[in-house]
PDB file of C-alpha atoms in Angstrom:
ATOM      1  CA  MET C  58      22.387   5.253  11.942  1.00  0.00           C
ATOM      2  CA  ILE C  59      18.838   5.556  13.291  1.00  0.00           C
ATOM      3  CA  LEU C  60      16.203   3.745  11.487  1.00  0.00           C
ATOM      4  CA  MET C  61      12.197   4.448  12.332  1.00  0.00           C
ATOM      5  CA  SER C  62       9.341   3.392  11.812  1.00  0.00           C
ATOM      6  CA  PRO C  63       6.511   4.955  14.630  1.00  0.00           C
ATOM      7  CA  PRO C  64       3.333   3.880  15.221  1.00  0.00           C
ATOM      8  CA  CYS C  65       1.065   4.483  12.376  1.00  0.00           C
ATOM      9  CA  GLN C  66      -2.947   5.200  14.581  1.00  0.00           C
ATOM     10  CA  PRO C  67      -2.421   8.715  15.627  1.00  0.00           C
ATOM     11  CA  PHE C  68      -1.386   9.275  11.200  1.00  0.00           C
ATOM     12  CA  THR C  69      -3.454   7.594   9.455  1.00  0.00           C
ATOM     13  CA  ARG C  70      -6.800   8.274   6.644  1.00  0.00           C
ATOM     14  CA  ILE C  71      -8.748   6.093   8.747  1.00  0.00           C
ATOM     15  CA  GLY C  72      -8.323   6.908  13.056  1.00  0.00           C
ATOM     16  CA  LEU C  73      -8.789  10.479  14.593  1.00  0.00           C
ATOM     17  CA  GLN C  74      -5.530  11.433  13.104  1.00  0.00           C
ATOM     18  CA  GLY C  75      -5.068  12.394  17.056  1.00  0.00           C
ATOM     19  CA  ASP C  76      -1.180  12.885  15.837  1.00  0.00           C
ATOM     20  CA  VAL C  77       0.690  14.475  18.546  1.00  0.00           C
ATOM     21  CA  THR C  78      -1.698  14.274  21.186  1.00  0.00           C
ATOM     22  CA  ASP C  79      -1.939  10.149  20.667  1.00  0.00           C
ATOM     23  CA  PRO C  80       0.152   8.625  23.827  1.00  0.00           C
ATOM     24  CA  ARG C  81       1.480   5.925  20.724  1.00  0.00           C
ATOM     25  CA  THR C  82       3.164   8.825  19.554  1.00  0.00           C
ATOM     26  CA  ASN C  83       5.502   9.288  22.865  1.00  0.00           C
ATOM     27  CA  SER C  84       7.825   7.524  21.810  1.00  0.00           C
ATOM     28  CA  LEU C  85       8.619   9.393  18.335  1.00  0.00           C
ATOM     29  CA  LEU C  86       9.104  12.358  20.800  1.00  0.00           C
ATOM     30  CA  TYR C  87      10.763  11.108  22.895  1.00  0.00           C
ATOM     31  CA  ILE C  88      13.819  10.399  20.173  1.00  0.00           C
ATOM     32  CA  LEU C  89      13.521  13.987  18.813  1.00  0.00           C
ATOM     33  CA  ASN C  90      13.346  14.438  22.549  1.00  0.00           C
ATOM     34  CA  ILE C  91      17.019  13.395  23.442  1.00  0.00           C
ATOM     35  CA  LEU C  92      18.860  14.067  18.967  1.00  0.00           C
ATOM     36  CA  PRO C  93      19.382  17.112  19.896  1.00  0.00           C
ATOM     37  CA  ARG C  94      21.021  16.372  23.006  1.00  0.00           C
ATOM     38  CA  LEU C  95      23.568  13.738  22.064  1.00  0.00           C
ATOM     39  CA  GLN C  96      27.034  13.890  22.398  1.00  0.00           C
ATOM     40  CA  LYS C  97      27.764  12.227  19.080  1.00  0.00           C
ATOM     41  CA  LEU C  98      24.888  12.805  16.937  1.00  0.00           C
ATOM     42  CA  PRO C  99      23.984   9.457  14.692  1.00  0.00           C
ATOM     43  CA  LYS C 100      25.128  10.143  10.899  1.00  0.00           C
ATOM     44  CA  TYR C 101      22.580   8.937   9.539  1.00  0.00           C
ATOM     45  CA  VAL C 102      18.356   8.741   9.512  1.00  0.00           C
ATOM     46  CA  LEU C 103      15.800   6.720   8.380  1.00  0.00           C
ATOM     47  CA  LEU C 104      11.794   7.001   9.482  1.00  0.00           C
ATOM     48  CA  GLU C 105       8.977   5.262   7.450  1.00  0.00           C
ATOM     49  CA  ASN C 106       4.827   5.472   7.924  1.00  0.00           C
ATOM     50  CA  VAL C 107       2.046   5.949   7.387  1.00  0.00           C
ATOM     51  CA  LYS C 108       0.256   8.624   4.076  1.00  0.00           C
ATOM     52  CA  GLY C 109      -0.887  11.330   6.281  1.00  0.00           C
ATOM     53  CA  PHE C 110       2.310  11.798   8.002  1.00  0.00           C
ATOM     54  CA  GLU C 111       3.632  13.955   6.253  1.00  0.00           C
ATOM     55  CA  VAL C 112       0.662  16.829   6.838  1.00  0.00           C
ATOM     56  CA  SER C 113       1.252  15.819  10.759  1.00  0.00           C
ATOM     57  CA  SER C 114       2.486  18.878  13.459  1.00  0.00           C
ATOM     58  CA  THR C 115       4.516  15.276  14.144  1.00  0.00           C
ATOM     59  CA  ARG C 116       6.576  15.940  10.993  1.00  0.00           C
ATOM     60  CA  ASP C 117       6.804  19.497  11.007  1.00  0.00           C
ATOM     61  CA  LEU C 118       8.230  18.374  14.347  1.00  0.00           C
ATOM     62  CA  LEU C 119      10.251  16.018  13.408  1.00  0.00           C
ATOM     63  CA  ILE C 120      11.597  17.984  10.563  1.00  0.00           C
ATOM     64  CA  GLN C 121      12.812  21.153  13.073  1.00  0.00           C
ATOM     65  CA  THR C 122      14.729  18.471  14.827  1.00  0.00           C
ATOM     66  CA  LEU C 123      16.521  17.802  12.052  1.00  0.00           C
ATOM     67  CA  GLU C 124      17.359  21.051  11.387  1.00  0.00           C
ATOM     68  CA  ASN C 125      18.411  21.875  14.772  1.00  0.00           C
ATOM     69  CA  CYS C 126      20.472  19.564  14.587  1.00  0.00           C
ATOM     70  CA  GLY C 127      22.733  20.331  10.938  1.00  0.00           C
ATOM     71  CA  PHE C 128      20.967  17.023   9.040  1.00  0.00           C
ATOM     72  CA  GLN C 129      19.852  17.661   5.717  1.00  0.00           C
ATOM     73  CA  TYR C 130      17.308  15.601   4.508  1.00  0.00           C
ATOM     74  CA  GLN C 131      14.424  14.416   2.029  1.00  0.00           C
ATOM     75  CA  GLU C 132      11.231  12.934   2.190  1.00  0.00           C
ATOM     76  CA  PHE C 133       9.497  10.948   0.134  1.00  0.00           C
ATOM     77  CA  LEU C 134       5.818   8.939  -1.249  1.00  0.00           C
ATOM     78  CA  LEU C 135       6.333   5.428  -2.810  1.00  0.00           C
ATOM     79  CA  SER C 136       5.243   2.667  -3.572  1.00  0.00           C
ATOM     80  CA  PRO C 137       6.576  -0.895  -4.469  1.00  0.00           C
ATOM     81  CA  THR C 138       5.264  -0.183  -8.237  1.00  0.00           C
ATOM     82  CA  SER C 139       8.263   2.322  -8.140  1.00  0.00           C
ATOM     83  CA  PHE C 140      10.765  -1.074  -8.654  1.00  0.00           C
ATOM     84  CA  GLY C 141       7.797  -2.931 -11.454  1.00  0.00           C
ATOM     85  CA  ILE C 142       6.395  -4.745  -8.197  1.00  0.00           C
ATOM     86  CA  PRO C 143       1.986  -5.510  -8.779  1.00  0.00           C
ATOM     87  CA  ASN C 144       1.180  -3.814  -5.345  1.00  0.00           C
ATOM     88  CA  SER C 145       0.092  -1.314  -3.857  1.00  0.00           C
ATOM     89  CA  ARG C 146       2.132  -0.250  -0.227  1.00  0.00           C
ATOM     90  CA  LEU C 147       1.980   3.921  -1.145  1.00  0.00           C
ATOM     91  CA  ARG C 148       4.157   4.538   2.513  1.00  0.00           C
ATOM     92  CA  TYR C 149       5.986   8.228   3.658  1.00  0.00           C
ATOM     93  CA  PHE C 150       9.646   7.625   3.599  1.00  0.00           C
ATOM     94  CA  LEU C 151      11.848  10.250   5.311  1.00  0.00           C
ATOM     95  CA  ILE C 152      15.580  10.163   4.495  1.00  0.00           C
ATOM     96  CA  ALA C 153      18.408  11.932   6.572  1.00  0.00           C
ATOM     97  CA  LYS C 154      22.037  13.026   6.266  1.00  0.00           C
ATOM     98  CA  LEU C 155      23.885  14.495   8.977  1.00  0.00           C
ATOM     99  CA  GLN C 156      26.470  16.601   6.607  1.00  0.00           C
ATOM    100  CA  SER C 157      26.321  20.523   5.748  1.00  0.00           C
ATOM    101  CA  GLU C 158      25.998  19.954   2.028  1.00  0.00           C
ATOM    102  CA  PRO C 159      22.772  19.697   0.672  1.00  0.00           C
ATOM    103  CA  LEU C 160      21.478  16.321  -0.987  1.00  0.00           C
ATOM    104  CA  PRO C 161      22.322  15.830  -4.527  1.00  0.00           C
ATOM    105  CA  PHE C 162      18.526  15.141  -4.990  1.00  0.00           C
ATOM    106  CA  GLN C 163      17.174  17.121  -2.380  1.00  0.00           C
ATOM    107  CA  ALA C 164      14.280  19.478  -2.972  1.00  0.00           C
ATOM    108  CA  PRO C 165      13.795  22.026  -0.184  1.00  0.00           C
ATOM    109  CA  GLY C 166       9.452  22.043   0.596  1.00  0.00           C
ATOM    110  CA  GLN C 167       8.646  19.188  -1.363  1.00  0.00           C
ATOM    111  CA  VAL C 168       7.706  15.832  -1.225  1.00  0.00           C
ATOM    112  CA  LEU C 169       9.075  13.398  -3.813  1.00  0.00           C
ATOM    113  CA  MET C 170       6.921  10.236  -4.979  1.00  0.00           C
ATOM    114  CA  GLU C 171       9.978   8.885  -7.758  1.00  0.00           C
ATOM    115  CA  PHE C 172      13.679   8.002  -6.218  1.00  0.00           C
ATOM    116  CA  PRO C 173      16.003  10.476  -7.267  1.00  0.00           C
ATOM    117  CA  LYS C 174      16.963   9.529 -10.198  1.00  0.00           C
ATOM    118  CA  THR C 175      13.790   9.115 -11.749  1.00  0.00           C
ATOM    119  CA  GLU C 176      13.181  12.607  -9.808  1.00  0.00           C
ATOM    120  CA  SER C 177      16.420  15.236 -11.557  1.00  0.00           C
ATOM    121  CA  GLU C 178      14.611  14.067 -15.154  1.00  0.00           C
ATOM    122  CA  ASN C 179      11.675  15.446 -14.539  1.00  0.00           C
ATOM    123  CA  PRO C 180      11.191  17.232 -11.138  1.00  0.00           C
ATOM    124  CA  GLU C 181       9.042  18.560 -11.325  1.00  0.00           C
ATOM    125  CA  LYS C 182       5.840  16.037 -12.311  1.00  0.00           C
ATOM    126  CA  ASN C 183       6.275  13.691  -9.394  1.00  0.00           C
ATOM    127  CA  THR C 184       6.459  16.291  -6.518  1.00  0.00           C
ATOM    128  CA  ILE C 185       4.110  17.661  -4.380  1.00  0.00           C
ATOM    129  CA  ASP C 186       4.429  20.516  -1.582  1.00  0.00           C
ATOM    130  CA  ALA C 187       4.594  19.697   0.663  1.00  0.00           C
ATOM    131  CA  GLU C 188       4.244  23.477   2.779  1.00  0.00           C
ATOM    132  CA  ASN C 189       0.580  22.979   1.564  1.00  0.00           C
ATOM    133  CA  LYS C 190      -0.481  21.851   4.783  1.00  0.00           C
ATOM    134  CA  ILE C 191      -4.176  21.163   3.496  1.00  0.00           C
ATOM    135  CA  GLU C 192      -4.147  17.663   2.213  1.00  0.00           C
ATOM    136  CA  ARG C 193      -6.373  17.091  -1.441  1.00  0.00           C
ATOM    137  CA  LYS C 194      -9.057  14.842  -0.551  1.00  0.00           C
ATOM    138  CA  LYS C 195      -9.292  12.068  -2.852  1.00  0.00           C
ATOM    139  CA  ILE C 196     -12.266  11.912  -4.895  1.00  0.00           C
ATOM    140  CA  GLU C 197     -14.506   9.052  -5.470  1.00  0.00           C
ATOM    141  CA  PRO C 198     -16.561   8.339  -8.053  1.00  0.00           C
ATOM    142  CA  ASN C 199     -20.326   8.306  -7.703  1.00  0.00           C
ATOM    143  CA  ILE C 200     -22.434   6.189  -6.963  1.00  0.00           C
ATOM    144  CA  CYS C 201     -25.650   6.004  -8.892  1.00  0.00           C
ATOM    145  CA  PHE C 202     -28.035   4.360  -6.596  1.00  0.00           C
ATOM    146  CA  ASP C 203     -31.775   6.540  -7.947  1.00  0.00           C
ATOM    147  CA  LYS C 204     -32.784   4.702 -11.015  1.00  0.00           C
ATOM    148  CA  GLY C 205     -34.589   7.437 -11.595  1.00  0.00           C
ATOM    149  CA  ARG C 206     -31.467  10.799 -11.660  1.00  0.00           C
ATOM    150  CA  GLN C 207     -29.066  10.197 -14.703  1.00  0.00           C
ATOM    151  CA  CYS C 208     -25.941   9.155 -13.723  1.00  0.00           C
ATOM    152  CA  SER C 209     -22.827  10.806 -16.183  1.00  0.00           C
ATOM    153  CA  GLY C 210     -20.582   8.076 -18.062  1.00  0.00           C
ATOM    154  CA  LYS C 211     -17.436   8.389 -15.653  1.00  0.00           C
ATOM    155  CA  GLU C 212     -20.406   7.962 -12.966  1.00  0.00           C
ATOM    156  CA  THR C 213     -22.652   5.131 -14.046  1.00  0.00           C
ATOM    157  CA  ILE C 214     -21.838   1.593 -11.865  1.00  0.00           C
ATOM    158  CA  LEU C 215     -20.393  -1.067 -14.806  1.00  0.00           C
ATOM    159  CA  PHE C 216     -21.154  -4.250 -12.883  1.00  0.00           C
ATOM    160  CA  LYS C 217     -19.504  -5.145  -9.526  1.00  0.00           C
ATOM    161  CA  LEU C 218     -19.732  -1.633  -7.991  1.00  0.00           C
ATOM    162  CA  GLU C 219     -17.235  -0.296 -11.055  1.00  0.00           C
ATOM    163  CA  THR C 220     -17.299   2.472 -12.561  1.00  0.00           C
ATOM    164  CA  ILE C 221     -16.374   3.384 -16.440  1.00  0.00           C
ATOM    165  CA  GLN C 222     -13.339   5.151 -14.599  1.00  0.00           C
ATOM    166  CA  GLU C 223     -12.053   2.645 -12.121  1.00  0.00           C
ATOM    167  CA  LEU C 224     -12.214  -0.065 -14.347  1.00  0.00           C
ATOM    168  CA  ASP C 225     -10.313   2.260 -16.734  1.00  0.00           C
ATOM    169  CA  ARG C 226      -7.241   2.164 -14.216  1.00  0.00           C
ATOM    170  CA  LYS C 227      -7.144  -1.183 -13.355  1.00  0.00           C
ATOM    171  CA  HIS C 228      -6.811  -1.522 -17.312  1.00  0.00           C
ATOM    172  CA  HIS C 229      -3.891   1.451 -17.554  1.00  0.00           C
ATOM    173  CA  GLN C 230      -1.844  -0.931 -14.766  1.00  0.00           C
ATOM    174  CA  ASP C 231      -2.134  -4.243 -15.886  1.00  0.00           C
ATOM    175  CA  ASN C 232      -0.848  -2.791 -19.350  1.00  0.00           C
ATOM    176  CA  ASP C 233       1.998  -0.986 -17.672  1.00  0.00           C
ATOM    177  CA  LEU C 234       4.282  -3.120 -18.787  1.00  0.00           C
ATOM    178  CA  SER C 235       7.806  -2.047 -16.387  1.00  0.00           C
ATOM    179  CA  VAL C 236       5.207  -3.849 -13.780  1.00  0.00           C
ATOM    180  CA  GLN C 237       5.638  -7.252 -13.407  1.00  0.00           C
ATOM    181  CA  MET C 238       3.088  -9.774 -13.774  1.00  0.00           C
ATOM    182  CA  LEU C 239       1.978 -11.556  -9.958  1.00  0.00           C
ATOM    183  CA  LYS C 240       2.618 -15.025 -11.335  1.00  0.00           C
ATOM    184  CA  ASP C 241       6.229 -14.260 -11.580  1.00  0.00           C
ATOM    185  CA  PHE C 242       5.075 -14.075  -7.571  1.00  0.00           C
ATOM    186  CA  LEU C 243       2.830 -17.131  -7.014  1.00  0.00           C
ATOM    187  CA  GLU C 244       3.241 -20.352  -4.764  1.00  0.00           C
ATOM    188  CA  ASP C 245       2.830 -22.966  -7.578  1.00  0.00           C
ATOM    189  CA  ASP C 246       3.178 -26.351  -4.884  1.00  0.00           C
ATOM    190  CA  VAL C 247       0.398 -25.968  -2.168  1.00  0.00           C
ATOM    191  CA  ASP C 248      -2.362 -26.690  -1.307  1.00  0.00           C
ATOM    192  CA  MET C 249      -4.614 -24.188  -2.139  1.00  0.00           C
ATOM    193  CA  ASN C 250      -8.165 -24.803  -0.855  1.00  0.00           C
ATOM    194  CA  GLN C 251      -7.420 -23.682   2.696  1.00  0.00           C
ATOM    195  CA  TYR C 252      -7.436 -20.295   1.045  1.00  0.00           C
ATOM    196  CA  PHE C 253     -10.757 -20.615  -1.806  1.00  0.00           C
ATOM    197  CA  LEU C 254     -13.529 -17.599  -0.369  1.00  0.00           C
ATOM    198  CA  PRO C 255     -15.769 -19.266   1.714  1.00  0.00           C
ATOM    199  CA  PRO C 256     -19.123 -19.622   0.504  1.00  0.00           C
ATOM    200  CA  LYS C 257     -20.845 -16.938   3.558  1.00  0.00           C
ATOM    201  CA  SER C 258     -17.857 -14.886   2.486  1.00  0.00           C
ATOM    202  CA  LEU C 259     -17.790 -14.890  -0.780  1.00  0.00           C
ATOM    203  CA  LEU C 260     -22.681 -13.523  -1.042  1.00  0.00           C
ATOM    204  CA  ARG C 261     -21.564 -11.049   1.798  1.00  0.00           C
ATOM    205  CA  TYR C 262     -18.729  -8.890   0.623  1.00  0.00           C
ATOM    206  CA  ALA C 263     -18.675 -10.062  -3.423  1.00  0.00           C
ATOM    207  CA  LEU C 264     -19.174  -6.155  -4.587  1.00  0.00           C
ATOM    208  CA  LEU C 265     -16.618  -5.579  -2.790  1.00  0.00           C
ATOM    209  CA  LEU C 266     -13.501  -7.265  -3.799  1.00  0.00           C
ATOM    210  CA  ASP C 267     -10.241  -6.530  -5.642  1.00  0.00           C
ATOM    211  CA  ILE C 268     -10.183  -9.300  -7.859  1.00  0.00           C
ATOM    212  CA  VAL C 269      -6.667 -10.084  -9.859  1.00  0.00           C
ATOM    213  CA  LYS C 270      -5.553 -12.213 -12.166  1.00  0.00           C
ATOM    214  CA  PRO C 271      -2.829 -13.874 -12.822  1.00  0.00           C
ATOM    215  CA  THR C 272      -2.150 -12.122 -15.317  1.00  0.00           C
ATOM    216  CA  CYS C 273      -2.153  -9.227 -14.218  1.00  0.00           C
ATOM    217  CA  ARG C 274       0.091  -6.246 -13.474  1.00  0.00           C
ATOM    218  CA  ARG C 275      -1.449  -4.768 -10.033  1.00  0.00           C
ATOM    219  CA  SER C 276      -3.004  -5.525  -6.200  1.00  0.00           C
ATOM    220  CA  THR C 277      -3.860  -3.354  -3.760  1.00  0.00           C
ATOM    221  CA  CYS C 278      -1.762  -3.387  -0.399  1.00  0.00           C
ATOM    222  CA  PHE C 279      -2.411  -6.050   2.677  1.00  0.00           C
ATOM    223  CA  THR C 280      -2.793  -4.517   5.222  1.00  0.00           C
ATOM    224  CA  LYS C 281      -2.705  -7.236   9.248  1.00  0.00           C
ATOM    225  CA  GLY C 282      -7.073  -8.123   8.823  1.00  0.00           C
ATOM    226  CA  TYR C 283      -6.058  -9.706   5.438  1.00  0.00           C
ATOM    227  CA  GLY C 284      -7.711 -13.875   5.396  1.00  0.00           C
ATOM    228  CA  SER C 285     -10.745 -12.543   8.401  1.00  0.00           C
ATOM    229  CA  TYR C 286     -11.814  -9.613   7.210  1.00  0.00           C
ATOM    230  CA  VAL C 287     -11.806  -8.814   3.279  1.00  0.00           C
ATOM    231  CA  GLU C 288     -12.945  -5.291   2.554  1.00  0.00           C
ATOM    232  CA  GLY C 289     -10.597  -3.177   2.019  1.00  0.00           C
ATOM    233  CA  THR C 290      -8.001  -6.054   3.501  1.00  0.00           C
ATOM    234  CA  GLY C 291      -6.164  -6.664  -0.309  1.00  0.00           C
ATOM    235  CA  SER C 292      -6.744  -8.374  -3.418  1.00  0.00           C
ATOM    236  CA  VAL C 293      -8.114 -11.650  -3.993  1.00  0.00           C
ATOM    237  CA  LEU C 294      -6.830 -14.151  -6.809  1.00  0.00           C
ATOM    238  CA  GLN C 295      -9.140 -15.045  -9.436  1.00  0.00           C
ATOM    239  CA  THR C 296      -7.459 -18.441 -10.661  1.00  0.00           C
ATOM    240  CA  THR C 297     -10.038 -19.845 -13.065  1.00  0.00           C
ATOM    241  CA  GLU C 298      -9.145 -16.822 -16.179  1.00  0.00           C
ATOM    242  CA  ASP C 299     -11.141 -18.734 -18.634  1.00  0.00           C
ATOM    243  CA  VAL C 300     -14.062 -17.611 -16.488  1.00  0.00           C
ATOM    244  CA  GLN C 301     -15.346 -12.921 -17.018  1.00  0.00           C
ATOM    245  CA  ILE C 302     -15.839 -11.940 -14.295  1.00  0.00           C
ATOM    246  CA  GLU C 303     -17.424  -9.564 -15.666  1.00  0.00           C
ATOM    247  CA  ASP C 304     -20.571 -12.108 -17.439  1.00  0.00           C
ATOM    248  CA  ILE C 305     -20.435 -13.460 -13.525  1.00  0.00           C
ATOM    249  CA  TYR C 306     -21.392 -10.336 -11.707  1.00  0.00           C
ATOM    250  CA  LYS C 307     -23.698  -9.730 -14.964  1.00  0.00           C
ATOM    251  CA  SER C 308     -25.715 -12.907 -14.915  1.00  0.00           C
ATOM    252  CA  LEU C 309     -25.997 -12.670 -10.349  1.00  0.00           C
ATOM    253  CA  THR C 310     -29.079 -10.388 -10.724  1.00  0.00           C
ATOM    254  CA  ASN C 311     -32.881 -11.609  -9.687  1.00  0.00           C
ATOM    255  CA  LEU C 312     -30.926 -15.085  -8.504  1.00  0.00           C
ATOM    256  CA  SER C 313     -31.201 -16.493  -4.802  1.00  0.00           C
ATOM    257  CA  GLN C 314     -28.444 -16.146  -3.119  1.00  0.00           C
ATOM    258  CA  GLU C 315     -27.593 -20.567  -2.868  1.00  0.00           C
ATOM    259  CA  GLU C 316     -27.772 -19.489  -6.971  1.00  0.00           C
ATOM    260  CA  LYS C 317     -25.450 -17.134  -6.585  1.00  0.00           C
ATOM    261  CA  ILE C 318     -22.986 -18.551  -4.498  1.00  0.00           C
ATOM    262  CA  THR C 319     -22.975 -20.979  -7.491  1.00  0.00           C
ATOM    263  CA  LYS C 320     -21.814 -18.666 -10.139  1.00  0.00           C
ATOM    264  CA  LEU C 321     -20.043 -16.905  -8.098  1.00  0.00           C
ATOM    265  CA  LEU C 322     -17.174 -20.360  -6.529  1.00  0.00           C
ATOM    266  CA  MET C 323     -16.717 -20.453 -10.783  1.00  0.00           C
ATOM    267  CA  LEU C 324     -14.281 -17.498 -10.081  1.00  0.00           C
ATOM    268  CA  LYS C 325     -12.223 -19.975  -7.978  1.00  0.00           C
ATOM    269  CA  LEU C 326     -11.214 -16.518  -6.127  1.00  0.00           C
ATOM    270  CA  ARG C 327      -8.925 -17.329  -2.738  1.00  0.00           C
ATOM    271  CA  TYR C 328      -6.532 -14.878  -0.325  1.00  0.00           C
ATOM    272  CA  PHE C 329      -3.340 -15.345  -2.116  1.00  0.00           C
ATOM    273  CA  THR C 330      -0.659 -17.181   0.651  1.00  0.00           C
ATOM    274  CA  PRO C 331       1.522 -15.199   3.194  1.00  0.00           C
ATOM    275  CA  LYS C 332       4.085 -16.594   1.422  1.00  0.00           C
ATOM    276  CA  GLU C 333       2.920 -14.562  -2.037  1.00  0.00           C
ATOM    277  CA  ILE C 334       2.107 -11.320   0.521  1.00  0.00           C
ATOM    278  CA  ALA C 335       5.879 -11.678   1.242  1.00  0.00           C
ATOM    279  CA  ASN C 336       7.471 -12.359  -2.282  1.00  0.00           C
ATOM    280  CA  LEU C 337       5.903  -9.236  -3.024  1.00  0.00           C
ATOM    281  CA  LEU C 338       7.284  -7.116   0.089  1.00  0.00           C
ATOM    282  CA  GLY C 339      10.354  -8.709  -1.303  1.00  0.00           C
ATOM    283  CA  PHE C 340      11.427 -10.979   0.992  1.00  0.00           C
ATOM    284  CA  PRO C 341      14.227 -13.293  -0.632  1.00  0.00           C
ATOM    285  CA  SER C 342      12.730 -16.029  -1.707  1.00  0.00           C
ATOM    286  CA  GLU C 343      14.181 -18.728   1.510  1.00  0.00           C
ATOM    287  CA  PHE C 344      11.826 -16.247   4.177  1.00  0.00           C
ATOM    288  CA  GLY C 345       9.997 -18.084   5.871  1.00  0.00           C
ATOM    289  CA  PHE C 346       7.966 -18.466   9.042  1.00  0.00           C
ATOM    290  CA  PRO C 347       7.941 -21.103  11.972  1.00  0.00           C
ATOM    291  CA  GLU C 348       6.082 -22.801  12.099  1.00  0.00           C
ATOM    292  CA  LYS C 349       4.043 -22.366  14.527  1.00  0.00           C
ATOM    293  CA  ILE C 350       3.475 -19.690  13.941  1.00  0.00           C
ATOM    294  CA  THR C 351      -0.163 -19.519  12.415  1.00  0.00           C
ATOM    295  CA  VAL C 352      -1.790 -18.556   9.021  1.00  0.00           C
ATOM    296  CA  LYS C 353      -3.881 -15.717   9.925  1.00  0.00           C
ATOM    297  CA  GLN C 354      -0.209 -13.989  11.853  1.00  0.00           C
ATOM    298  CA  ARG C 355       1.837 -14.434   9.364  1.00  0.00           C
ATOM    299  CA  TYR C 356      -1.175 -12.810   7.828  1.00  0.00           C
ATOM    300  CA  ARG C 357      -0.702 -10.102  10.513  1.00  0.00           C
ATOM    301  CA  LEU C 358       2.737 -10.076  10.891  1.00  0.00           C
ATOM    302  CA  LEU C 359       3.235  -9.232   7.150  1.00  0.00           C
ATOM    303  CA  GLY C 360       0.197  -6.210   7.247  1.00  0.00           C
ATOM    304  CA  ASN C 361       2.782  -4.480   8.912  1.00  0.00           C
ATOM    305  CA  SER C 362       5.803  -4.634   6.880  1.00  0.00           C
ATOM    306  CA  LEU C 363       8.080  -2.443   4.949  1.00  0.00           C
ATOM    307  CA  ASN C 364       9.368  -3.777   0.626  1.00  0.00           C
ATOM    308  CA  VAL C 365      12.004  -4.769   1.540  1.00  0.00           C
ATOM    309  CA  HIS C 366      13.164  -3.300  -2.000  1.00  0.00           C
ATOM    310  CA  VAL C 367      11.533   0.626  -1.259  1.00  0.00           C
ATOM    311  CA  VAL C 368      13.549  -0.067   2.450  1.00  0.00           C
ATOM    312  CA  ALA C 369      16.591  -0.971   0.131  1.00  0.00           C
ATOM    313  CA  LYS C 370      16.812   0.918  -1.958  1.00  0.00           C
ATOM    314  CA  LEU C 371      16.751   4.294   0.464  1.00  0.00           C
ATOM    315  CA  ILE C 372      19.049   3.252   2.817  1.00  0.00           C
ATOM    316  CA  LYS C 373      21.866   2.709  -0.035  1.00  0.00           C
ATOM    317  CA  ILE C 374      20.795   6.257  -1.202  1.00  0.00           C
ATOM    318  CA  LEU C 375      21.842   7.455   2.102  1.00  0.00           C
ATOM    319  CA  TYR C 376      25.132   5.705   1.796  1.00  0.00           C
ATOM    320  CA  GLU C 377      26.203   6.662  -1.897  1.00  0.00           C
TER     321      GLU C 377
END
């Protein structure tokens, strides 16, 4: 079996998208070059990368090589939420098997958005057309900074730069009973003082934080910058559940910086601990880091990790 997780920078949507011209793609291109020349081909292949890889030229070369070598394959875009885990971590996966017969769940030209069992029940609901190379850009809600301009209901900012559309999405996620609550993944016997957000970060990034409670059934993707950077690196946890986020944010208007900090501190926002992130990623309960590894290093390692449950499920599907 060949397991691959090549560098994602050439394909990530926030990068330069250098694709095959990016030197960091060379390791994968080397594998694709030697694969047809091997005396004995591997029976199984599993590859992981970021969303965006599925519309890359490198992906096309990968598919062409696998087909020429006699592999049957299927592509996926999967998130841990499919396992009832309250963490969004959408990733591209490809599994391939060296055989002449198609895989039982194989959907030519499609990228499956769920695991095969779900697909067999409703194959059209959760697929996208892999042949359409023009990726649809995510439509972001418009934020109206001009007080004189009329905004539609879905665009009106309620608080914390959040729109009705955004709040509806979060409400829907938190009411999805097929997903566990975050409290099932939290530590309860650790000193949390080092994980609370400092006042300076609260004041600077207050409007950008993705705030969740232990009873929430969602969290955003944790990146390697978590703990060092705030914006877009992962959710933060509100530890005072009896305080309403909306009340705090709506009270910030016209306050001094010191008064704003006092209000925001009432939420007692903290970072998730490395162990809690590892729990969300599916690492076993006995997993731990060597003591010499700093908290920052732990966040970086976890940010580059995969969800264990997703990978294990795909390997199991390959072997069935």
